[in-house]
PDB file of C-alpha atoms in Angstrom:
ATOM      1  CA  MET A 380      67.990 103.400 108.739  1.00  0.00           C
ATOM      2  CA  ALA A 381      67.547 101.840 105.630  1.00  0.00           C
ATOM      3  CA  SER A 382      68.522 104.246 102.956  1.00  0.00           C
ATOM      4  CA  GLU A 383      70.096 107.851 103.709  1.00  0.00           C
ATOM      5  CA  GLU A 384      68.164 110.785 102.862  1.00  0.00           C
ATOM      6  CA  GLU A 385      70.216 113.763 101.555  1.00  0.00           C
ATOM      7  CA  SER A 386      69.094 115.834 104.927  1.00  0.00           C
ATOM      8  CA  THR A 387      70.779 113.324 107.083  1.00  0.00           C
ATOM      9  CA  VAL A 388      73.677 113.028 105.196  1.00  0.00           C
ATOM     10  CA  LYS A 389      76.934 113.200 107.451  1.00  0.00           C
ATOM     11  CA  GLU A 390      79.268 115.542 107.469  1.00  0.00           C
ATOM     12  CA  PRO A 391      83.125 115.426 107.895  1.00  0.00           C
ATOM     13  CA  LEU A 392      82.560 117.405 111.305  1.00  0.00           C
ATOM     14  CA  ASP A 393      80.118 114.617 112.476  1.00  0.00           C
ATOM     15  CA  LEU A 394      82.664 111.847 111.963  1.00  0.00           C
ATOM     16  CA  ILE A 395      85.292 114.163 113.987  1.00  0.00           C
ATOM     17  CA  ARG A 396      82.648 114.074 117.059  1.00  0.00           C
ATOM     18  CA  LEU A 397      83.386 110.193 116.847  1.00  0.00           C
ATOM     19  CA  SER A 398      87.105 111.105 117.955  1.00  0.00           C
ATOM     20  CA  LEU A 399      86.192 112.966 120.935  1.00  0.00           C
ATOM     21  CA  ASP A 400      87.884 111.868 124.049  1.00  0.00           C
ATOM     22  CA  GLU A 401      90.009 109.536 121.792  1.00  0.00           C
ATOM     23  CA  ARG A 402      93.639 110.392 120.983  1.00  0.00           C
ATOM     24  CA  ILE A 403      94.386 112.285 117.720  1.00  0.00           C
ATOM     25  CA  TYR A 404      96.940 113.212 115.466  1.00  0.00           C
ATOM     26  CA  VAL A 405      96.638 117.079 114.243  1.00  0.00           C
ATOM     27  CA  LYS A 406      98.825 118.126 111.588  1.00  0.00           C
ATOM     28  CA  LEU A 407      99.022 122.127 111.762  1.00  0.00           C
ATOM     29  CA  ARG A 408     100.832 124.843 109.110  1.00  0.00           C
ATOM     30  CA  SER A 409     104.015 125.795 109.740  1.00  0.00           C
ATOM     31  CA  ASP A 410     105.617 121.917 109.877  1.00  0.00           C
ATOM     32  CA  ARG A 411     103.868 121.131 113.258  1.00  0.00           C
ATOM     33  CA  GLU A 412     102.213 117.871 114.502  1.00  0.00           C
ATOM     34  CA  LEU A 413     100.254 117.236 117.435  1.00  0.00           C
ATOM     35  CA  ARG A 414      99.156 114.388 119.311  1.00  0.00           C
ATOM     36  CA  GLY A 415      96.484 114.693 121.991  1.00  0.00           C
ATOM     37  CA  LYS A 416      93.693 113.702 123.142  1.00  0.00           C
ATOM     38  CA  LEU A 417      90.536 115.953 122.115  1.00  0.00           C
ATOM     39  CA  HIS A 418      88.472 117.354 124.554  1.00  0.00           C
ATOM     40  CA  ALA A 419      86.315 119.694 122.465  1.00  0.00           C
ATOM     41  CA  TYR A 420      86.179 121.268 118.584  1.00  0.00           C
ATOM     42  CA  ASP A 421      83.963 123.305 116.769  1.00  0.00           C
ATOM     43  CA  GLN A 422      83.012 124.051 113.114  1.00  0.00           C
ATOM     44  CA  HIS A 423      86.199 126.201 112.535  1.00  0.00           C
ATOM     45  CA  LEU A 424      88.274 123.217 113.994  1.00  0.00           C
ATOM     46  CA  ASN A 425      89.189 125.146 117.196  1.00  0.00           C
ATOM     47  CA  MET A 426      90.204 122.241 119.276  1.00  0.00           C
ATOM     48  CA  ILE A 427      90.985 121.924 122.867  1.00  0.00           C
ATOM     49  CA  LEU A 428      93.446 119.132 123.288  1.00  0.00           C
ATOM     50  CA  GLY A 429      94.702 117.390 126.691  1.00  0.00           C
ATOM     51  CA  ASP A 430      98.063 115.561 127.189  1.00  0.00           C
ATOM     52  CA  VAL A 431      99.556 117.275 124.055  1.00  0.00           C
ATOM     53  CA  GLU A 432     102.994 116.373 122.457  1.00  0.00           C
ATOM     54  CA  GLU A 433     103.985 118.910 119.699  1.00  0.00           C
ATOM     55  CA  ILE A 434     106.553 117.961 117.186  1.00  0.00           C
ATOM     56  CA  VAL A 435     108.016 120.857 115.114  1.00  0.00           C
ATOM     57  CA  THR A 436     109.972 119.977 112.367  1.00  0.00           C
ATOM     58  CA  THR A 437     112.645 122.334 110.228  1.00  0.00           C
ATOM     59  CA  ILE A 438     114.687 121.565 107.903  1.00  0.00           C
ATOM     60  CA  GLU A 439     118.287 123.340 107.425  1.00  0.00           C
ATOM     61  CA  ILE A 440     120.018 123.312 104.394  1.00  0.00           C
ATOM     62  CA  ASP A 441     123.993 123.254 104.873  1.00  0.00           C
ATOM     63  CA  ASP A 442     125.696 126.393 102.729  1.00  0.00           C
ATOM     64  CA  GLU A 443     128.241 123.881 101.658  1.00  0.00           C
ATOM     65  CA  THR A 444     127.189 120.492 101.094  1.00  0.00           C
ATOM     66  CA  TYR A 445     123.497 121.517 100.500  1.00  0.00           C
ATOM     67  CA  GLU A 446     122.076 118.522 102.377  1.00  0.00           C
ATOM     68  CA  GLU A 447     118.798 118.957 103.690  1.00  0.00           C
ATOM     69  CA  ILE A 448     119.133 118.509 107.695  1.00  0.00           C
ATOM     70  CA  VAL A 449     115.892 117.412 109.089  1.00  0.00           C
ATOM     71  CA  ARG A 450     115.190 118.455 112.924  1.00  0.00           C
ATOM     72  CA  THR A 451     112.341 117.598 114.814  1.00  0.00           C
ATOM     73  CA  SER A 452     111.887 119.317 118.499  1.00  0.00           C
ATOM     74  CA  LYS A 453     109.074 117.973 120.789  1.00  0.00           C
ATOM     75  CA  ARG A 454     107.199 119.338 123.823  1.00  0.00           C
ATOM     76  CA  MET A 455     104.626 118.498 125.996  1.00  0.00           C
ATOM     77  CA  VAL A 456     101.854 120.600 127.073  1.00  0.00           C
ATOM     78  CA  PRO A 457      99.195 119.491 129.457  1.00  0.00           C
ATOM     79  CA  PHE A 458      96.489 121.476 128.079  1.00  0.00           C
ATOM     80  CA  LEU A 459      96.260 123.347 125.031  1.00  0.00           C
ATOM     81  CA  PHE A 460      93.604 125.571 122.789  1.00  0.00           C
ATOM     82  CA  VAL A 461      94.290 125.212 119.335  1.00  0.00           C
ATOM     83  CA  ARG A 462      93.055 127.785 116.815  1.00  0.00           C
ATOM     84  CA  GLY A 463      91.253 126.466 113.920  1.00  0.00           C
ATOM     85  CA  ASP A 464      92.769 128.455 111.099  1.00  0.00           C
ATOM     86  CA  GLY A 465      96.222 126.543 111.799  1.00  0.00           C
ATOM     87  CA  VAL A 466      95.060 123.317 111.492  1.00  0.00           C
ATOM     88  CA  ILE A 467      95.617 121.203 108.057  1.00  0.00           C
ATOM     89  CA  LEU A 468      94.718 117.409 108.893  1.00  0.00           C
ATOM     90  CA  VAL A 469      93.069 115.604 111.890  1.00  0.00           C
ATOM     91  CA  SER A 470      93.284 111.913 112.223  1.00  0.00           C
ATOM     92  CA  PRO A 471      93.220 108.829 114.370  1.00  0.00           C
ATOM     93  CA  PRO A 472      96.868 108.494 115.893  1.00  0.00           C
ATOM     94  CA  LEU A 473      99.303 106.549 113.365  1.00  0.00           C
ATOM     95  CA  ARG A 474      99.781 103.163 114.191  1.00  0.00           C
ATOM     96  CA  THR A 475     103.389 103.078 112.983  1.00  0.00           C
ATOM     97  CA  ALA A 476     104.556 105.624 115.832  1.00  0.00           C
TER      98      ALA A 476
ATOM     99  CA  MET B 216      75.668 128.473  77.217  1.00  0.00           C
ATOM    100  CA  SER B 217      77.676 125.356  76.692  1.00  0.00           C
ATOM    101  CA  SER B 218      80.173 125.995  73.934  1.00  0.00           C
ATOM    102  CA  GLY B 219      81.612 123.435  71.401  1.00  0.00           C
ATOM    103  CA  GLY B 220      83.535 120.330  73.148  1.00  0.00           C
ATOM    104  CA  GLU B 221      81.913 119.944  76.435  1.00  0.00           C
ATOM    105  CA  LYS B 222      80.525 116.378  77.562  1.00  0.00           C
ATOM    106  CA  SER B 223      77.058 116.472  77.896  1.00  0.00           C
ATOM    107  CA  SER B 224      76.722 115.390  81.590  1.00  0.00           C
ATOM    108  CA  ALA B 225      73.249 115.852  82.966  1.00  0.00           C
ATOM    109  CA  THR B 226      73.725 114.737  86.320  1.00  0.00           C
ATOM    110  CA  THR B 227      76.542 116.828  87.420  1.00  0.00           C
ATOM    111  CA  LYS B 228      75.289 120.398  86.465  1.00  0.00           C
ATOM    112  CA  THR B 229      76.908 122.241  89.585  1.00  0.00           C
ATOM    113  CA  PRO B 230      79.797 121.949  91.727  1.00  0.00           C
ATOM    114  CA  ALA B 231      77.352 121.400  94.260  1.00  0.00           C
ATOM    115  CA  ASP B 232      76.283 117.977  92.370  1.00  0.00           C
ATOM    116  CA  PHE B 233      79.307 117.244  91.554  1.00  0.00           C
ATOM    117  CA  LEU B 234      80.133 116.732  95.707  1.00  0.00           C
ATOM    118  CA  LYS B 235      77.111 114.878  96.116  1.00  0.00           C
ATOM    119  CA  SER B 236      78.191 112.123  93.304  1.00  0.00           C
ATOM    120  CA  ILE B 237      81.644 111.535  94.190  1.00  0.00           C
ATOM    121  CA  ARG B 238      81.214 110.276  97.640  1.00  0.00           C
ATOM    122  CA  GLY B 239      82.496 106.468  97.845  1.00  0.00           C
ATOM    123  CA  ARG B 240      85.082 107.041  95.133  1.00  0.00           C
ATOM    124  CA  PRO B 241      88.572 106.973  95.269  1.00  0.00           C
ATOM    125  CA  VAL B 242      89.632 110.657  95.137  1.00  0.00           C
ATOM    126  CA  VAL B 243      93.116 112.994  94.652  1.00  0.00           C
ATOM    127  CA  VAL B 244      92.882 115.736  97.179  1.00  0.00           C
ATOM    128  CA  LYS B 245      95.641 118.659  96.511  1.00  0.00           C
ATOM    129  CA  LEU B 246      96.151 121.266  98.992  1.00  0.00           C
ATOM    130  CA  ASN B 247      97.627 124.765  98.889  1.00  0.00           C
ATOM    131  CA  SER B 248     100.707 123.519  99.902  1.00  0.00           C
ATOM    132  CA  GLY B 249     101.177 121.171  97.416  1.00  0.00           C
ATOM    133  CA  VAL B 250     100.655 117.879  99.432  1.00  0.00           C
ATOM    134  CA  ASP B 251      98.648 115.163  97.703  1.00  0.00           C
ATOM    135  CA  TYR B 252      95.950 112.943  99.315  1.00  0.00           C
ATOM    136  CA  ARG B 253      94.738 109.923  97.982  1.00  0.00           C
ATOM    137  CA  GLY B 254      92.311 108.038  99.237  1.00  0.00           C
ATOM    138  CA  ILE B 255      88.311 107.039  99.157  1.00  0.00           C
ATOM    139  CA  LEU B 256      86.056 109.975  99.726  1.00  0.00           C
ATOM    140  CA  ALA B 257      83.632 109.400 103.117  1.00  0.00           C
ATOM    141  CA  CYS B 258      82.007 112.475 102.858  1.00  0.00           C
ATOM    142  CA  LEU B 259      82.308 116.085 102.559  1.00  0.00           C
ATOM    143  CA  ASP B 260      80.651 119.431 102.991  1.00  0.00           C
ATOM    144  CA  GLY B 261      80.298 122.743 101.334  1.00  0.00           C
ATOM    145  CA  TYR B 262      83.369 124.267 102.982  1.00  0.00           C
ATOM    146  CA  MET B 263      85.236 121.485 101.302  1.00  0.00           C
ATOM    147  CA  ASN B 264      86.098 119.958 104.532  1.00  0.00           C
ATOM    148  CA  ILE B 265      86.938 116.326 103.925  1.00  0.00           C
ATOM    149  CA  ALA B 266      86.750 112.794 105.511  1.00  0.00           C
ATOM    150  CA  MET B 267      88.685 110.253 103.737  1.00  0.00           C
ATOM    151  CA  GLU B 268      89.596 106.759 104.491  1.00  0.00           C
ATOM    152  CA  GLN B 269      92.530 104.894 103.625  1.00  0.00           C
ATOM    153  CA  THR B 270      94.419 108.198 102.927  1.00  0.00           C
ATOM    154  CA  GLU B 271      97.909 108.528 101.502  1.00  0.00           C
ATOM    155  CA  GLU B 272     100.147 111.340 101.821  1.00  0.00           C
ATOM    156  CA  TYR B 273     102.484 112.444  98.833  1.00  0.00           C
ATOM    157  CA  VAL B 274     104.654 115.149  98.970  1.00  0.00           C
ATOM    158  CA  ASN B 275     107.265 114.227  95.775  1.00  0.00           C
ATOM    159  CA  GLY B 276     107.376 111.042  96.781  1.00  0.00           C
ATOM    160  CA  GLN B 277     105.498 109.298  99.185  1.00  0.00           C
ATOM    161  CA  LEU B 278     105.592 110.397 102.966  1.00  0.00           C
ATOM    162  CA  LYS B 279     102.980 108.820 105.435  1.00  0.00           C
ATOM    163  CA  ASN B 280      99.932 106.686 105.343  1.00  0.00           C
ATOM    164  CA  LYS B 281      97.150 107.217 107.298  1.00  0.00           C
ATOM    165  CA  TYR B 282      94.764 104.546 107.928  1.00  0.00           C
ATOM    166  CA  GLY B 283      91.442 104.945 109.216  1.00  0.00           C
ATOM    167  CA  ASP B 284      89.895 108.462 109.023  1.00  0.00           C
ATOM    168  CA  ALA B 285      91.448 111.634 107.642  1.00  0.00           C
ATOM    169  CA  PHE B 286      89.632 114.988 108.162  1.00  0.00           C
ATOM    170  CA  ILE B 287      91.044 117.629 106.180  1.00  0.00           C
ATOM    171  CA  ARG B 288      90.172 121.333 106.652  1.00  0.00           C
ATOM    172  CA  GLY B 289      88.665 122.762 103.654  1.00  0.00           C
ATOM    173  CA  ASN B 290      90.563 126.056 103.335  1.00  0.00           C
ATOM    174  CA  ASN B 291      93.555 123.920 102.764  1.00  0.00           C
ATOM    175  CA  VAL B 292      91.817 122.315  99.571  1.00  0.00           C
ATOM    176  CA  LEU B 293      93.296 123.321  96.173  1.00  0.00           C
ATOM    177  CA  TYR B 294      91.074 120.741  94.276  1.00  0.00           C
ATOM    178  CA  ILE B 295      89.266 117.263  94.748  1.00  0.00           C
ATOM    179  CA  SER B 296      89.528 115.089  91.645  1.00  0.00           C
ATOM    180  CA  THR B 297      88.240 111.423  91.305  1.00  0.00           C
ATOM    181  CA  SER B 298      90.807 109.127  90.092  1.00  0.00           C
ATOM    182  CA  LYS B 299      90.885 105.574  88.993  1.00  0.00           C
ATOM    183  CA  ARG B 300      93.158 104.450  91.980  1.00  0.00           C
ATOM    184  CA  THR B 301      94.488 101.295  91.945  1.00  0.00           C
ATOM    185  CA  LEU B 302      95.096  99.956  95.690  1.00  0.00           C
ATOM    186  CA  ALA B 303      98.677  99.536  95.998  1.00  0.00           C
ATOM    187  CA  ASP B 304      99.529  96.144  97.704  1.00  0.00           C
ATOM    188  CA  GLY B 305     101.829  97.781 100.637  1.00  0.00           C
ATOM    189  CA  ALA B 306     102.189  95.638 103.727  1.00  0.00           C
TER     190      ALA B 306
END
């Protein structure tokens, strides 16, 4: 294992495999975030997550003051299938949370 | 077929060569949504799926810091650019 040949170069998906059975953070389209345990995934980034917390962020703009009101709503889902085309980013959980 | 004004970069002729050459470098990844990610490129594939380290997310200003690995699905990527990134002393 001294030198890496190009045929054994790791892909990003190989590194996601290291996160199997670990808790991960997933950023989805439509301003949604998930935190849960990764049970399975595939090349489309379809994923099976367990013990999931979903956070939906909405921004309202007040008609009069034009201030931005940021709201988040959370829900817990014990078992979840995520379709891969909605996934933006996958990462180990944020430590600052 | 190269018209005047092009650098003669004999090593990177095709996009695939570029992708092979930028591993380990600090990069800027811009998504279709306009969000900016800056970090060190760990690896990437032909779909432009990306794995990065020490990633920072910029939307207008700086939003979140992601330490460790960040995987970005390739269909969201607008471009990948190398940068002379100066490591900002944060915490």
